[in-house]
Amino acid sequence: SQQGEEDPQALSIQEGENATMNCSYKTSINNLQWYRQNSGRGLVHLILIRSNEREKHSGRLRVTLDTSKKSSSLLITASRAADTASYFCATDMIKAAGNKLTFGGGTRVLVKP
Amino acid sequence: GAGVSQSPSNKVTEKGKDVELRCDPISGHTALYWYRQSLGQGLEFLIYFQGNSAPDKSGLPSDRFSAERTGGSVSTLTIQRTQQEDSAVYLCASSRGTGAKTQYFGPGTRLLVL
């Protein structure tokens, strides 16, 4: 079973709107990452947030982490058609050796022009 | 510099045949990971290599799956006696080492078992 669960599973918004997606996980983590995937191919790393951080920004991306609730959110502001993709959270669990990642189910985002 | 490359991009095979998938990690990256992405199971960890250490095979779904990494660089994932449920995208990733958290992914190999 997957460590992370994401919601919503799919999101459709207009260009310029903000997109928010959430990720929940089950066990204690070292850090949490968000990746983007276009067309079911390779994943692109977006942002990493450590377990002792609460919020992090990168360009139009804002990530929050609440370790007490074992949840994270990814906000994409002022969305663009090019942001259309699937977004995955991935956790690096404390007891797991070698930083192997456990992925959530992903959120499919469609940004309509 | 060049990213992670994988070959072939697509592979169609018949049930029962063996397949080999190749991954070329980013030069200098000591850690290499294989993941599988399928409709029913999402993204799953398969196997992890770090330097000369014994690989972490805990994610391999059956003994039909094996992987090796020669010379600490190129890796091949072998699936013997393929089954239809092996159909998936196989993704390889590399990172600078266990201290480096960011993994860089290749484009994947899309495997279809008929």
PDB file of C-alpha atoms in Angstrom:
ATOM      1  CA  SER A   1       0.000   0.000   0.000  1.00  0.00           C
ATOM      2  CA  GLN A   2       1.144   3.537  -0.601  1.00  0.00           C
ATOM      3  CA  GLN A   3       2.444   5.769   2.110  1.00  0.00           C
ATOM      4  CA  GLY A   4       0.789   8.845   0.713  1.00  0.00           C
ATOM      5  CA  GLU A   5      -2.730   9.585  -0.307  1.00  0.00           C
ATOM      6  CA  GLU A   6      -3.473  12.634  -2.369  1.00  0.00           C
ATOM      7  CA  ASP A   7      -6.587  14.609  -2.913  1.00  0.00           C
ATOM      8  CA  PRO A   8      -8.183  15.580  -5.048  1.00  0.00           C
ATOM      9  CA  GLN A   9      -7.422  12.861  -7.566  1.00  0.00           C
ATOM     10  CA  ALA A  10      -8.169  15.323 -10.337  1.00  0.00           C
ATOM     11  CA  LEU A  11      -8.461  19.081 -10.533  1.00  0.00           C
ATOM     12  CA  SER A  12      -9.625  21.296 -13.393  1.00  0.00           C
ATOM     13  CA  ILE A  13      -9.088  25.036 -13.224  1.00  0.00           C
ATOM     14  CA  GLN A  14      -8.891  28.071 -15.466  1.00  0.00           C
ATOM     15  CA  GLU A  15      -5.583  29.665 -16.318  1.00  0.00           C
ATOM     16  CA  GLY A  16      -4.688  32.259 -13.727  1.00  0.00           C
ATOM     17  CA  GLU A  17      -6.453  30.488 -10.874  1.00  0.00           C
ATOM     18  CA  ASN A  18      -4.647  28.832  -8.010  1.00  0.00           C
ATOM     19  CA  ALA A  19      -4.431  25.060  -7.690  1.00  0.00           C
ATOM     20  CA  THR A  20      -4.196  23.371  -4.311  1.00  0.00           C
ATOM     21  CA  MET A  21      -3.620  19.706  -3.703  1.00  0.00           C
ATOM     22  CA  ASN A  22      -3.069  17.775  -0.507  1.00  0.00           C
ATOM     23  CA  CYS A  23      -1.068  14.755   0.533  1.00  0.00           C
ATOM     24  CA  SER A  24      -1.369  12.634   3.657  1.00  0.00           C
ATOM     25  CA  TYR A  25       1.082  10.021   4.832  1.00  0.00           C
ATOM     26  CA  LYS A  26       1.211   7.397   7.527  1.00  0.00           C
ATOM     27  CA  THR A  27       4.636   7.081   9.132  1.00  0.00           C
ATOM     28  CA  SER A  28       7.279   9.497  10.352  1.00  0.00           C
ATOM     29  CA  ILE A  29       9.369  11.024   7.610  1.00  0.00           C
ATOM     30  CA  ASN A  30      12.742  12.651   7.036  1.00  0.00           C
ATOM     31  CA  ASN A  31      11.389  14.876   4.325  1.00  0.00           C
ATOM     32  CA  LEU A  32       8.591  15.207   1.795  1.00  0.00           C
ATOM     33  CA  GLN A  33       8.987  16.048  -1.864  1.00  0.00           C
ATOM     34  CA  TRP A  34       6.678  17.037  -4.662  1.00  0.00           C
ATOM     35  CA  TYR A  35       7.221  15.873  -8.231  1.00  0.00           C
ATOM     36  CA  ARG A  36       5.493  16.658 -11.498  1.00  0.00           C
ATOM     37  CA  GLN A  37       4.890  14.203 -14.296  1.00  0.00           C
ATOM     38  CA  ASN A  38       3.882  15.047 -17.830  1.00  0.00           C
ATOM     39  CA  SER A  39       2.308  12.474 -20.114  1.00  0.00           C
ATOM     40  CA  GLY A  40       3.017   9.501 -17.873  1.00  0.00           C
ATOM     41  CA  ARG A  41       6.767   9.755 -18.294  1.00  0.00           C
ATOM     42  CA  GLY A  42       9.686  10.920 -16.173  1.00  0.00           C
ATOM     43  CA  LEU A  43       9.125  12.805 -12.955  1.00  0.00           C
ATOM     44  CA  VAL A  44      10.527  16.266 -12.406  1.00  0.00           C
ATOM     45  CA  HIS A  45      11.476  17.301  -8.899  1.00  0.00           C
ATOM     46  CA  LEU A  46       9.693  20.467  -7.792  1.00  0.00           C
ATOM     47  CA  ILE A  47      10.417  21.077  -4.153  1.00  0.00           C
ATOM     48  CA  LEU A  48      11.590  19.359  -0.985  1.00  0.00           C
ATOM     49  CA  ILE A  49      10.481  20.224   2.525  1.00  0.00           C
ATOM     50  CA  ARG A  50      12.236  18.800   5.559  1.00  0.00           C
ATOM     51  CA  SER A  51      10.378  17.419   8.533  1.00  0.00           C
ATOM     52  CA  ASN A  52      11.449  20.389  10.679  1.00  0.00           C
ATOM     53  CA  GLU A  53      10.142  22.930   8.165  1.00  0.00           C
ATOM     54  CA  ARG A  54       6.579  24.160   7.987  1.00  0.00           C
ATOM     55  CA  GLU A  55       6.467  26.115   4.753  1.00  0.00           C
ATOM     56  CA  LYS A  56       8.602  26.522   1.698  1.00  0.00           C
ATOM     57  CA  HIS A  57       8.348  28.595  -1.475  1.00  0.00           C
ATOM     58  CA  SER A  58       9.791  28.164  -4.922  1.00  0.00           C
ATOM     59  CA  GLY A  59       8.609  30.559  -7.603  1.00  0.00           C
ATOM     60  CA  ARG A  60       4.853  30.059  -7.958  1.00  0.00           C
ATOM     61  CA  LEU A  61       4.925  27.003  -5.712  1.00  0.00           C
ATOM     62  CA  ARG A  62       4.159  26.992  -2.023  1.00  0.00           C
ATOM     63  CA  VAL A  63       4.412  23.849   0.064  1.00  0.00           C
ATOM     64  CA  THR A  64       3.298  23.383   3.628  1.00  0.00           C
ATOM     65  CA  LEU A  65       3.991  20.508   5.965  1.00  0.00           C
ATOM     66  CA  ASP A  66       2.124  19.616   9.131  1.00  0.00           C
ATOM     67  CA  THR A  67       3.886  16.689  10.775  1.00  0.00           C
ATOM     68  CA  SER A  68       1.313  16.519  13.580  1.00  0.00           C
ATOM     69  CA  LYS A  69      -1.368  15.789  10.987  1.00  0.00           C
ATOM     70  CA  LYS A  70       1.008  13.937   8.679  1.00  0.00           C
ATOM     71  CA  SER A  71      -0.072  16.062   5.765  1.00  0.00           C
ATOM     72  CA  SER A  72       1.295  18.437   3.172  1.00  0.00           C
ATOM     73  CA  SER A  73      -0.183  20.764   0.622  1.00  0.00           C
ATOM     74  CA  LEU A  74       1.090  22.082  -2.690  1.00  0.00           C
ATOM     75  CA  LEU A  75      -0.231  25.384  -3.970  1.00  0.00           C
ATOM     76  CA  ILE A  76       0.423  26.548  -7.509  1.00  0.00           C
ATOM     77  CA  THR A  77      -0.412  30.198  -7.866  1.00  0.00           C
ATOM     78  CA  ALA A  78      -1.446  31.953 -11.077  1.00  0.00           C
ATOM     79  CA  SER A  79      -1.617  28.676 -12.952  1.00  0.00           C
ATOM     80  CA  ARG A  80      -0.658  28.364 -16.585  1.00  0.00           C
ATOM     81  CA  ALA A  81      -1.655  25.869 -19.257  1.00  0.00           C
ATOM     82  CA  ALA A  82       1.894  24.484 -19.023  1.00  0.00           C
ATOM     83  CA  ASP A  83       1.186  23.463 -15.419  1.00  0.00           C
ATOM     84  CA  THR A  84      -1.130  20.758 -16.733  1.00  0.00           C
ATOM     85  CA  ALA A  85       0.394  17.558 -15.370  1.00  0.00           C
ATOM     86  CA  SER A  86       0.125  14.992 -12.611  1.00  0.00           C
ATOM     87  CA  TYR A  87       1.595  15.967  -9.272  1.00  0.00           C
ATOM     88  CA  PHE A  88       2.905  13.458  -6.770  1.00  0.00           C
ATOM     89  CA  CYS A  89       4.045  13.759  -3.214  1.00  0.00           C
ATOM     90  CA  ALA A  90       6.814  11.424  -2.119  1.00  0.00           C
ATOM     91  CA  THR A  91       8.035  10.676   1.357  1.00  0.00           C
ATOM     92  CA  ASP A  92      11.371   9.498   2.604  1.00  0.00           C
ATOM     93  CA  MET A  93      10.572   7.541   5.718  1.00  0.00           C
ATOM     94  CA  ILE A  94      12.781   7.699   8.788  1.00  0.00           C
ATOM     95  CA  LYS A  95      13.193   3.951   9.079  1.00  0.00           C
ATOM     96  CA  ALA A  96      13.764   3.363   5.402  1.00  0.00           C
ATOM     97  CA  ALA A  97      17.343   3.022   4.292  1.00  0.00           C
ATOM     98  CA  GLY A  98      18.702   4.763   1.257  1.00  0.00           C
ATOM     99  CA  ASN A  99      16.112   7.505   0.790  1.00  0.00           C
ATOM    100  CA  LYS A 100      13.824   5.293  -1.233  1.00  0.00           C
ATOM    101  CA  LEU A 101      10.679   7.226  -1.932  1.00  0.00           C
ATOM    102  CA  THR A 102       7.119   6.233  -1.309  1.00  0.00           C
ATOM    103  CA  PHE A 103       4.701   8.026  -3.588  1.00  0.00           C
ATOM    104  CA  GLY A 104       1.143   9.135  -3.242  1.00  0.00           C
ATOM    105  CA  GLY A 105      -1.452   8.352  -5.860  1.00  0.00           C
ATOM    106  CA  GLY A 106      -1.081  11.712  -7.559  1.00  0.00           C
ATOM    107  CA  THR A 107      -3.341  14.584  -8.505  1.00  0.00           C
ATOM    108  CA  ARG A 108      -4.085  15.183 -12.172  1.00  0.00           C
ATOM    109  CA  VAL A 109      -4.270  18.902 -12.826  1.00  0.00           C
ATOM    110  CA  LEU A 110      -5.797  20.350 -15.955  1.00  0.00           C
ATOM    111  CA  VAL A 111      -5.327  24.063 -16.529  1.00  0.00           C
ATOM    112  CA  LYS A 112      -7.658  25.338 -19.192  1.00  0.00           C
ATOM    113  CA  PRO A 113      -6.539  28.316 -21.267  1.00  0.00           C
TER     114      PRO A 113
ATOM    115  CA  GLY B   1      25.035  17.773 -18.205  1.00  0.00           C
ATOM    116  CA  ALA B   2      23.052  14.780 -19.465  1.00  0.00           C
ATOM    117  CA  GLY B   3      20.195  13.510 -17.382  1.00  0.00           C
ATOM    118  CA  VAL B   4      19.175   9.955 -16.610  1.00  0.00           C
ATOM    119  CA  SER B   5      18.571   7.988 -19.770  1.00  0.00           C
ATOM    120  CA  GLN B   6      16.634   4.776 -20.208  1.00  0.00           C
ATOM    121  CA  SER B   7      16.271   2.344 -23.035  1.00  0.00           C
ATOM    122  CA  PRO B   8      14.247   1.209 -24.771  1.00  0.00           C
ATOM    123  CA  SER B   9      11.563   3.881 -24.599  1.00  0.00           C
ATOM    124  CA  ASN B  10       8.919   1.323 -25.379  1.00  0.00           C
ATOM    125  CA  LYS B  11       8.959  -2.450 -25.319  1.00  0.00           C
ATOM    126  CA  VAL B  12       6.259  -4.817 -26.466  1.00  0.00           C
ATOM    127  CA  THR B  13       6.785  -8.458 -25.648  1.00  0.00           C
ATOM    128  CA  GLU B  14       4.878 -11.687 -25.511  1.00  0.00           C
ATOM    129  CA  LYS B  15       3.889 -13.309 -22.274  1.00  0.00           C
ATOM    130  CA  GLY B  16       6.608 -15.671 -21.094  1.00  0.00           C
ATOM    131  CA  LYS B  17       9.501 -13.871 -22.740  1.00  0.00           C
ATOM    132  CA  ASP B  18      12.360 -12.232 -20.810  1.00  0.00           C
ATOM    133  CA  VAL B  19      13.039  -8.503 -21.091  1.00  0.00           C
ATOM    134  CA  GLU B  20      15.945  -6.281 -20.099  1.00  0.00           C
ATOM    135  CA  LEU B  21      15.563  -2.616 -19.353  1.00  0.00           C
ATOM    136  CA  ARG B  22      18.555  -0.319 -19.158  1.00  0.00           C
ATOM    137  CA  CYS B  23      19.277   2.769 -17.112  1.00  0.00           C
ATOM    138  CA  ASP B  24      22.187   5.186 -17.450  1.00  0.00           C
ATOM    139  CA  PRO B  25      22.318   7.389 -14.370  1.00  0.00           C
ATOM    140  CA  ILE B  26      23.740  10.870 -14.171  1.00  0.00           C
ATOM    141  CA  SER B  27      27.527  10.708 -14.131  1.00  0.00           C
ATOM    142  CA  GLY B  28      28.861  10.741 -10.592  1.00  0.00           C
ATOM    143  CA  HIS B  29      25.587   9.733  -8.970  1.00  0.00           C
ATOM    144  CA  THR B  30      26.230   6.826  -6.652  1.00  0.00           C
ATOM    145  CA  ALA B  31      22.635   6.001  -5.805  1.00  0.00           C
ATOM    146  CA  LEU B  32      20.314   4.415  -8.362  1.00  0.00           C
ATOM    147  CA  TYR B  33      16.666   3.485  -7.948  1.00  0.00           C
ATOM    148  CA  TRP B  34      14.122   1.571  -9.986  1.00  0.00           C
ATOM    149  CA  TYR B  35      10.416   2.286  -9.650  1.00  0.00           C
ATOM    150  CA  ARG B  36       7.380   0.921 -11.446  1.00  0.00           C
ATOM    151  CA  GLN B  37       4.284   2.874 -12.333  1.00  0.00           C
ATOM    152  CA  SER B  38       1.156   0.962 -13.228  1.00  0.00           C
ATOM    153  CA  LEU B  39      -2.511   1.879 -13.355  1.00  0.00           C
ATOM    154  CA  GLY B  40      -3.552  -0.249 -10.467  1.00  0.00           C
ATOM    155  CA  GLN B  41      -0.592   0.248  -8.135  1.00  0.00           C
ATOM    156  CA  GLY B  42       0.645   3.764  -8.733  1.00  0.00           C
ATOM    157  CA  LEU B  43       4.358   4.416  -8.295  1.00  0.00           C
ATOM    158  CA  GLU B  44       6.166   1.631  -6.455  1.00  0.00           C
ATOM    159  CA  PHE B  45       9.755   1.296  -5.344  1.00  0.00           C
ATOM    160  CA  LEU B  46      11.483  -1.782  -6.730  1.00  0.00           C
ATOM    161  CA  ILE B  47      15.188  -1.782  -5.942  1.00  0.00           C
ATOM    162  CA  TYR B  48      17.962   0.558  -4.800  1.00  0.00           C
ATOM    163  CA  PHE B  49      21.723   0.533  -5.356  1.00  0.00           C
ATOM    164  CA  GLN B  50      24.203   2.605  -3.389  1.00  0.00           C
ATOM    165  CA  GLY B  51      27.865   2.393  -4.310  1.00  0.00           C
ATOM    166  CA  ASN B  52      29.281  -1.051  -3.632  1.00  0.00           C
ATOM    167  CA  SER B  53      26.767  -1.907  -0.936  1.00  0.00           C
ATOM    168  CA  ALA B  54      24.361  -4.804  -1.309  1.00  0.00           C
ATOM    169  CA  PRO B  55      21.244  -3.580  -3.102  1.00  0.00           C
ATOM    170  CA  ASP B  56      17.955  -3.089  -1.298  1.00  0.00           C
ATOM    171  CA  LYS B  57      15.663  -5.479  -3.153  1.00  0.00           C
ATOM    172  CA  SER B  58      12.736  -5.135  -0.816  1.00  0.00           C
ATOM    173  CA  GLY B  59      10.403  -3.763  -3.492  1.00  0.00           C
ATOM    174  CA  LEU B  60      10.842  -6.456  -6.116  1.00  0.00           C
ATOM    175  CA  PRO B  61       7.416  -8.074  -6.591  1.00  0.00           C
ATOM    176  CA  SER B  62       8.625 -11.588  -7.374  1.00  0.00           C
ATOM    177  CA  ASP B  63      11.736 -13.643  -8.055  1.00  0.00           C
ATOM    178  CA  ARG B  64      11.169 -13.110 -11.765  1.00  0.00           C
ATOM    179  CA  PHE B  65      12.536  -9.604 -11.247  1.00  0.00           C
ATOM    180  CA  SER B  66      16.242  -8.939 -10.821  1.00  0.00           C
ATOM    181  CA  ALA B  67      18.581  -6.040 -11.348  1.00  0.00           C
ATOM    182  CA  GLU B  68      22.259  -5.434 -11.461  1.00  0.00           C
ATOM    183  CA  ARG B  69      24.490  -2.449 -11.614  1.00  0.00           C
ATOM    184  CA  THR B  70      27.816  -2.892 -13.315  1.00  0.00           C
ATOM    185  CA  GLY B  71      30.787  -0.764 -12.380  1.00  0.00           C
ATOM    186  CA  GLY B  72      28.663   1.411 -10.178  1.00  0.00           C
ATOM    187  CA  SER B  73      27.062   3.061 -13.194  1.00  0.00           C
ATOM    188  CA  VAL B  74      24.712   1.464 -15.720  1.00  0.00           C
ATOM    189  CA  SER B  75      21.931  -0.706 -14.380  1.00  0.00           C
ATOM    190  CA  THR B  76      19.758  -3.315 -16.035  1.00  0.00           C
ATOM    191  CA  LEU B  77      16.422  -4.522 -14.743  1.00  0.00           C
ATOM    192  CA  THR B  78      15.530  -7.993 -15.963  1.00  0.00           C
ATOM    193  CA  ILE B  79      12.070  -9.484 -15.913  1.00  0.00           C
ATOM    194  CA  GLN B  80      11.940 -13.188 -16.646  1.00  0.00           C
ATOM    195  CA  ARG B  81       8.903 -15.020 -17.982  1.00  0.00           C
ATOM    196  CA  THR B  82       6.934 -11.806 -18.280  1.00  0.00           C
ATOM    197  CA  GLN B  83       3.290 -11.731 -17.312  1.00  0.00           C
ATOM    198  CA  GLN B  84       0.574  -9.334 -18.417  1.00  0.00           C
ATOM    199  CA  GLU B  85       0.502  -7.735 -14.984  1.00  0.00           C
ATOM    200  CA  ASP B  86       4.135  -6.684 -15.534  1.00  0.00           C
ATOM    201  CA  SER B  87       2.896  -4.128 -18.059  1.00  0.00           C
ATOM    202  CA  ALA B  88       3.831  -0.732 -16.660  1.00  0.00           C
ATOM    203  CA  VAL B  89       6.218   2.172 -17.015  1.00  0.00           C
ATOM    204  CA  TYR B  90       9.555   1.369 -15.406  1.00  0.00           C
ATOM    205  CA  LEU B  91      11.300   4.464 -14.103  1.00  0.00           C
ATOM    206  CA  CYS B  92      14.908   4.796 -13.090  1.00  0.00           C
ATOM    207  CA  ALA B  93      16.249   7.565 -10.878  1.00  0.00           C
ATOM    208  CA  SER B  94      19.649   8.523  -9.551  1.00  0.00           C
ATOM    209  CA  SER B  95      20.940  10.784  -6.834  1.00  0.00           C
ATOM    210  CA  ARG B  96      24.329  11.910  -5.598  1.00  0.00           C
ATOM    211  CA  GLY B  97      24.153   9.571  -2.639  1.00  0.00           C
ATOM    212  CA  THR B  98      22.170   8.662   0.403  1.00  0.00           C
ATOM    213  CA  GLY B  99      22.731  12.122   1.849  1.00  0.00           C
ATOM    214  CA  ALA B 100      21.208  13.742  -1.213  1.00  0.00           C
ATOM    215  CA  LYS B 101      17.449  13.670  -1.154  1.00  0.00           C
ATOM    216  CA  THR B 102      16.551  14.792  -4.650  1.00  0.00           C
ATOM    217  CA  GLN B 103      16.188  11.992  -7.145  1.00  0.00           C
ATOM    218  CA  TYR B 104      16.473  12.684 -10.844  1.00  0.00           C
ATOM    219  CA  PHE B 105      14.257  10.526 -12.995  1.00  0.00           C
ATOM    220  CA  GLY B 106      14.700   9.158 -16.462  1.00  0.00           C
ATOM    221  CA  PRO B 107      11.906   9.204 -19.059  1.00  0.00           C
ATOM    222  CA  GLY B 108      10.960   5.613 -18.313  1.00  0.00           C
ATOM    223  CA  THR B 109      10.450   2.467 -20.344  1.00  0.00           C
ATOM    224  CA  ARG B 110       6.875   1.631 -21.204  1.00  0.00           C
ATOM    225  CA  LEU B 111       6.518  -2.154 -21.151  1.00  0.00           C
ATOM    226  CA  LEU B 112       3.528  -3.892 -22.659  1.00  0.00           C
ATOM    227  CA  VAL B 113       3.187  -7.638 -22.227  1.00  0.00           C
ATOM    228  CA  LEU B 114       0.719  -9.191 -24.631  1.00  0.00           C
TER     229      LEU B 114
END
